[in-house]
Amino acid sequence: MKKQPPSAPPSPSQEAGAGAKTFPERFPVVGIGASAGGLPAFLTLLEHLPPRTGMAFVLVQHLSPQHESSLQILLGRATDMPVLEATDGLTLTPDHIYVNPPGVSLTLEHGSLRLGPPASSAQGLRLIDDFLTSLSEQVPGRAIGVVLSGTGSDGTRGLQAVHEAGGATLVQEPTSAHFDGMPRSAIAAGFVDHVLPPEGIAITLAQLANLELLPTHARAPGAVSARVLPQEGLQRVFQLLRETTGVDFTHYKPSTIHRRLERRMQLCKVEDLAAYIRHLEERPEELELLHQDLLIHVTSFFRDPASFEALQQKVFPELFQGRPAHQPFRVWIPGCSTGEEVYSLVICLMEYLGTAATATPIQVFATDVSGTAIEQARAAVYPESSVSGLSPERLRRFFVRTEGGYQIHKSLRNVCIFAQQNLVSDPPFSRMDLIICRNVLIYLGPVLQKKVLPVFHYGLRPGGFLMLGTSETVGASADLFALVDKRNKLYRKKNASPQPNLTFTYRESMTERPSSSRRKLTSGVTDLDAQQEADRLVLARYGPPGVIVNEDLEILHFRGHTGPYLEPLPGVASLNLIKMAREGLALELRAALHQAKKSASQVRREGLTLSGGDRPRKVNLEVHPLRSAQAGGEHCFLVLFEEAHEATPAPVREDRAASGPERDLEMERLREELHTTQEHLQTVVEEQEATYEELRSATEELQSSNEELQSTNEELETAKEELQSTNEELITVNEELQNRNLELSQINGDLSNLIGSTHIATVMLGNDHRIRRFTPMAEEVLKLSSSDIGRSLREVKLALPLPDLDAAVTEVTERLGVIEQEVRDSNGHWYSLRLRPYKSLDNKIEGAVMTLLDIDRLKSSLDESRRSREYATAIVETMREPFLVLDAGLRVINANPAFYTTFQVSQEQTLGHTLYSLGNGQWNIPQLRHLLEEILPLNKHLQDFAMEHRFDTIGHRRMLLNARQLSSETTGTQYILLSIEDITRKA
């Protein structure tokens, strides 16, 4: 039985572990994570989800282990699908819902659910991350991750694993969630395909169920196989990406390209590549999404910890041994993704250097083809899920807690320079001590790997190190790198010469173009090729044989059958016409060519005797001068050969004796002619040989000059490559500086607006007491101007009389104290003067900060309050009737002299004591209690209330009480004013 191909190729991480088992059946599995507020969202999702999707659903929710869960019952009421509580070893079945029990960790293994103790980290339980991670490993390409409402960041790392494995990721829209912590954390990580409300998630899941995530045997006829994508369609996709993003994916690993393409086709709900191409052409934004999907960002902090240990134990000690203090340590990390690996390296480097880190110049160049990833790396803000594996010590030392998670400390960010760079086409960096390119080559095809590795060799300084991923090797470039650590893939640069021409732009060759383009190119010249072929056949059959030679008598082209006239000589191969001519033709050929060259006209020789064969043959020879347009005007010659037709010999007569003398004379004439011709030819040959020797000497000189020029050209090429590398580095540094300048401009703008909105007069002074900066309010109060910046306090006349200001600034900067005092201007306006040290970011004293707060209103209010208090006190003290001021607890705050005199008590016995305890409790009168505790709080005031009581000191008295309850507007304190009038005698 033929085995079905998988619907989606495994990711490189799964390919590395080929022994891992996956599902015996092929159906999508949806992992849903939820926390606080997640149950209503999941119920809404179920209401809009059809009961038959062919998917299995696993809900992982944060549940309290102290209470029994009723989640199974609640979900069972909302759907027709069976709802089961997960048990250890339970096998998943399509169209079923599984919920996790409280207090356990749920994972997937070989198609079955596994229960275990929950593993906690520094950020708490990660139940959702654990399940989604196991889901991505077990069903790569068929996993779907969903995160619903909840607090914290659980689920973010799991969605990343699902995304990297080729699955789909969905998140609840934060505004529709009761708690948006988990959705916002997942969205910020950048691995989410869809952000939808619960009902939208249900609709999307139903659509995905009907596309590529279906089992292979259930697909519609004609559907595109997971491993078979039309080559012409792929080339069209590559062309669109190249035109839009400038990145050529032609030679990337086909398995990765196919997997990511199929994933985008699933998310766009199209069933074949042709439809997806139309989708790309109609929606350019999908090209950017595909581009980001093809640029796989698989990274984390301290991934493969053994590799970083190898750096600290083998690489750093050797590179820093005997290193000059001023020489910068340079590192290049291509394919840095979102920066986790970059900062992991810097952390390792800081830990290795220890206290020497501040004195060691470090330059870390991190590049990636994705601009989005570079921006995230520059921001250096990571969610809690990304740093969950780090130790508390590293978190405390190298990270700063922010609202969005954790940010890398500024001291680490300052040594890193991030830039967008295409590793294949852009110039590299040079003079690097270390290049770390892990898990990038596995996504490149052999063509690009052979191009990239010599670039790394060029970028390293002598003795520099190269680190690759655990599944990568230098391959065919083993002559450029020496293996140092096989397990951790550490290599050292050899002193070998790399490929002579390092090109930094990729040009598509004719053979790499799509076949359709080649057909278009060749279809236009079909008729011309047919005519040329016909001409060739006619000339070869009916035309005289011949050759085309250049000025050096080198044969450029053979025409017809030239074997009877030319033959190759034994020894070194040569196409020289004279050397290949058969016996009897060489001299005449040389003479005819010389004459044709000299006269620039046709030359014909007839009746040449050609030796060899059964008998001598007569040959006619023609030489035609030609001019080759393709050779830039070089003279060429067409040499044609033809057989001479001899006349039939006359019958031999009997009277031969009569013609003897005539025959002798004819023979003598022929001998003289032959001798003359031979002498002439000998002269010509000697002249040509002399010319040939001169030409050969000139040629040797030209060859020598050519070699020197070639050497100079190679030096120029090397210099050009170094300049390109330096230029790339400068561009990168400039880009980083521009980003930092923009950041500083924003910070300066924020500070300027903040200082301007506070309306506080502030002047910043240097250690030399010179004015460095002041706020607009200081300009108004102290009458300063822009020309005063840089002047000393002694030279500036301030609008406020500030005595001994220079001495006060000196005291602040030397003793590190704070001076505060109140000052008044000439108009009587009061200010609070405060002087404090100016501290830099590294806690150095670099001057002082002087602030002036306008306290005139406060001062006036205090004076008015004091006068009011004095006025009220004078009134109370001049009253003839006894008068008390009580607080909310009926303690005496104040009493007038009439009270002390009337009731014969002292001030010490009265102030601070409760009313009921005065005079040995003689004021503990039930009628008075009723008055103050029940009647007064309701009426707020009491007028002319008569009361009788016998006092121990003054006897029976009849008193008339008046009371009023007051509240302070500033402090809200309750007061009671109580006046006592003795009306005993009046009664």
mmCIF file of C-alpha atoms in Angstrom, residues 182-297:
data_model
loop_
_atom_site.group_PDB
_atom_site.id
_atom_site.type_symbol
_atom_site.label_atom_id
_atom_site.label_comp_id
_atom_site.label_asym_id
_atom_site.label_seq_id
_atom_site.Cartn_x
_atom_site.Cartn_y
_atom_site.Cartn_z
ATOM 1 C CA MET A 182 -2.868 37.444 27.313
ATOM 2 C CA PRO A 183 -4.200 38.634 23.915
ATOM 3 C CA ARG A 184 -2.094 41.808 23.956
ATOM 4 C CA SER A 185 1.041 39.900 24.973
ATOM 5 C CA ALA A 186 0.564 37.458 22.074
ATOM 6 C CA ILE A 187 -0.091 40.261 19.559
ATOM 7 C CA ALA A 188 2.988 42.170 20.707
ATOM 8 C CA ALA A 189 5.166 39.088 20.080
ATOM 9 C CA GLY A 190 4.345 39.294 16.351
ATOM 10 C CA PHE A 191 3.372 35.642 15.695
ATOM 11 C CA VAL A 192 -0.402 36.061 15.309
ATOM 12 C CA ASP A 193 -2.188 35.442 11.999
ATOM 13 C CA HIS A 194 -5.694 36.618 12.938
ATOM 14 C CA VAL A 195 -7.004 38.956 15.667
ATOM 15 C CA LEU A 196 -10.762 38.372 15.851
ATOM 16 C CA PRO A 197 -13.684 38.332 18.291
ATOM 17 C CA PRO A 198 -14.813 34.843 19.453
ATOM 18 C CA GLU A 199 -17.445 34.528 16.725
ATOM 19 C CA GLY A 200 -14.881 35.500 14.076
ATOM 20 C CA ILE A 201 -12.470 32.871 15.422
ATOM 21 C CA ALA A 202 -15.193 30.245 15.042
ATOM 22 C CA ILE A 203 -15.866 31.228 11.421
ATOM 23 C CA THR A 204 -12.141 31.148 10.585
ATOM 24 C CA LEU A 205 -11.724 27.714 12.184
ATOM 25 C CA ALA A 206 -14.602 26.380 10.087
ATOM 26 C CA GLN A 207 -13.003 27.774 6.911
ATOM 27 C CA LEU A 208 -9.614 26.285 7.763
ATOM 28 C CA ALA A 209 -11.247 22.914 8.303
ATOM 29 C CA ASN A 210 -12.382 22.862 4.663
ATOM 30 C CA LEU A 211 -8.971 23.649 3.144
ATOM 31 C CA GLU A 212 -5.461 22.211 3.311
ATOM 32 C CA LEU A 213 -5.737 21.088 6.913
ATOM 33 C CA LEU A 214 -8.055 18.280 5.873
ATOM 34 C CA PRO A 215 -6.638 14.743 5.715
ATOM 35 C CA THR A 216 -5.044 13.880 2.403
ATOM 36 C CA HIS A 217 -7.626 11.215 1.533
ATOM 37 C CA ALA A 218 -10.466 13.677 2.137
ATOM 38 C CA ARG A 219 -9.305 16.434 -0.168
ATOM 39 C CA ALA A 220 -11.162 17.291 -3.290
ATOM 40 C CA PRO A 221 -9.863 15.814 -6.527
ATOM 41 C CA GLY A 222 -7.231 17.952 -8.112
ATOM 42 C CA ALA A 223 -6.215 19.663 -4.898
ATOM 43 C CA VAL A 224 -2.588 20.680 -4.663
ATOM 44 C CA SER A 225 -0.443 18.184 -2.840
ATOM 45 C CA ALA A 226 1.567 19.376 0.115
ATOM 46 C CA ARG A 227 4.830 18.541 -1.637
ATOM 47 C CA VAL A 228 3.945 19.245 -5.272
ATOM 48 C CA LEU A 229 3.767 22.904 -6.260
ATOM 49 C CA PRO A 230 4.088 23.910 -9.937
ATOM 50 C CA GLN A 231 7.573 25.218 -10.696
ATOM 51 C CA GLU A 232 6.282 27.943 -12.984
ATOM 52 C CA GLY A 233 3.932 29.140 -10.246
ATOM 53 C CA LEU A 234 6.777 29.183 -7.740
ATOM 54 C CA GLN A 235 8.904 31.247 -10.111
ATOM 55 C CA ARG A 236 6.043 33.735 -10.472
ATOM 56 C CA VAL A 237 5.766 34.017 -6.688
ATOM 57 C CA PHE A 238 9.526 34.557 -6.430
ATOM 58 C CA GLN A 239 9.335 37.242 -9.112
ATOM 59 C CA LEU A 240 6.568 39.105 -7.255
ATOM 60 C CA LEU A 241 8.518 38.925 -4.007
ATOM 61 C CA ARG A 242 11.709 40.067 -5.711
ATOM 62 C CA GLU A 243 10.000 43.046 -7.322
ATOM 63 C CA THR A 244 8.225 44.068 -4.123
ATOM 64 C CA THR A 245 10.705 43.322 -1.331
ATOM 65 C CA GLY A 246 14.035 43.046 -3.157
ATOM 66 C CA VAL A 247 14.675 39.560 -1.695
ATOM 67 C CA ASP A 248 15.153 36.594 -4.047
ATOM 68 C CA PHE A 249 13.894 33.312 -2.560
ATOM 69 C CA THR A 250 14.742 31.223 -5.640
ATOM 70 C CA HIS A 251 17.564 29.304 -3.970
ATOM 71 C CA TYR A 252 16.055 28.981 -0.495
ATOM 72 C CA LYS A 253 15.309 25.478 0.782
ATOM 73 C CA PRO A 254 12.291 24.162 -1.158
ATOM 74 C CA SER A 255 10.794 22.390 1.873
ATOM 75 C CA THR A 256 10.663 25.627 3.842
ATOM 76 C CA ILE A 257 9.238 27.580 0.905
ATOM 77 C CA HIS A 258 6.551 24.978 0.250
ATOM 78 C CA ARG A 259 5.576 24.753 3.905
ATOM 79 C CA ARG A 260 5.221 28.498 4.301
ATOM 80 C CA LEU A 261 3.403 28.899 0.992
ATOM 81 C CA GLU A 262 0.879 26.249 1.955
ATOM 82 C CA ARG A 263 0.382 27.958 5.296
ATOM 83 C CA ARG A 264 -0.383 31.302 3.652
ATOM 84 C CA MET A 265 -2.707 29.566 1.185
ATOM 85 C CA GLN A 266 -4.590 28.065 4.119
ATOM 86 C CA LEU A 267 -4.902 31.414 5.862
ATOM 87 C CA CYS A 268 -6.066 33.103 2.643
ATOM 88 C CA LYS A 269 -8.571 30.287 2.057
ATOM 89 C CA VAL A 270 -7.376 29.325 -1.440
ATOM 90 C CA GLU A 271 -6.885 25.753 -2.630
ATOM 91 C CA ASP A 272 -4.227 25.959 -5.353
ATOM 92 C CA LEU A 273 -1.151 27.975 -6.185
ATOM 93 C CA ALA A 274 -2.656 29.637 -9.258
ATOM 94 C CA ALA A 275 -5.464 31.102 -7.163
ATOM 95 C CA TYR A 276 -2.960 32.247 -4.577
ATOM 96 C CA ILE A 277 -0.892 34.023 -7.263
ATOM 97 C CA ARG A 278 -4.024 35.873 -8.371
ATOM 98 C CA HIS A 279 -4.599 36.734 -4.721
ATOM 99 C CA LEU A 280 -1.045 38.137 -4.485
ATOM 100 C CA GLU A 281 -1.481 40.205 -7.629
ATOM 101 C CA GLU A 282 -4.798 41.646 -6.417
ATOM 102 C CA ARG A 283 -3.704 42.287 -2.814
ATOM 103 C CA PRO A 284 -0.130 43.592 -2.514
ATOM 104 C CA GLU A 285 -0.371 43.575 1.281
ATOM 105 C CA GLU A 286 -0.397 39.760 1.175
ATOM 106 C CA LEU A 287 3.070 39.891 -0.434
ATOM 107 C CA GLU A 288 4.444 41.577 2.666
ATOM 108 C CA LEU A 289 2.749 39.014 4.911
ATOM 109 C CA LEU A 290 4.209 36.183 2.804
ATOM 110 C CA HIS A 291 7.597 37.890 2.895
ATOM 111 C CA GLN A 292 7.506 38.062 6.699
ATOM 112 C CA ASP A 293 6.340 34.442 6.883
ATOM 113 C CA LEU A 294 9.194 33.212 4.685
ATOM 114 C CA LEU A 295 11.696 35.059 6.891
ATOM 115 C CA ILE A 296 11.493 32.568 9.726
ATOM 116 C CA HIS A 297 12.226 34.149 13.112
#
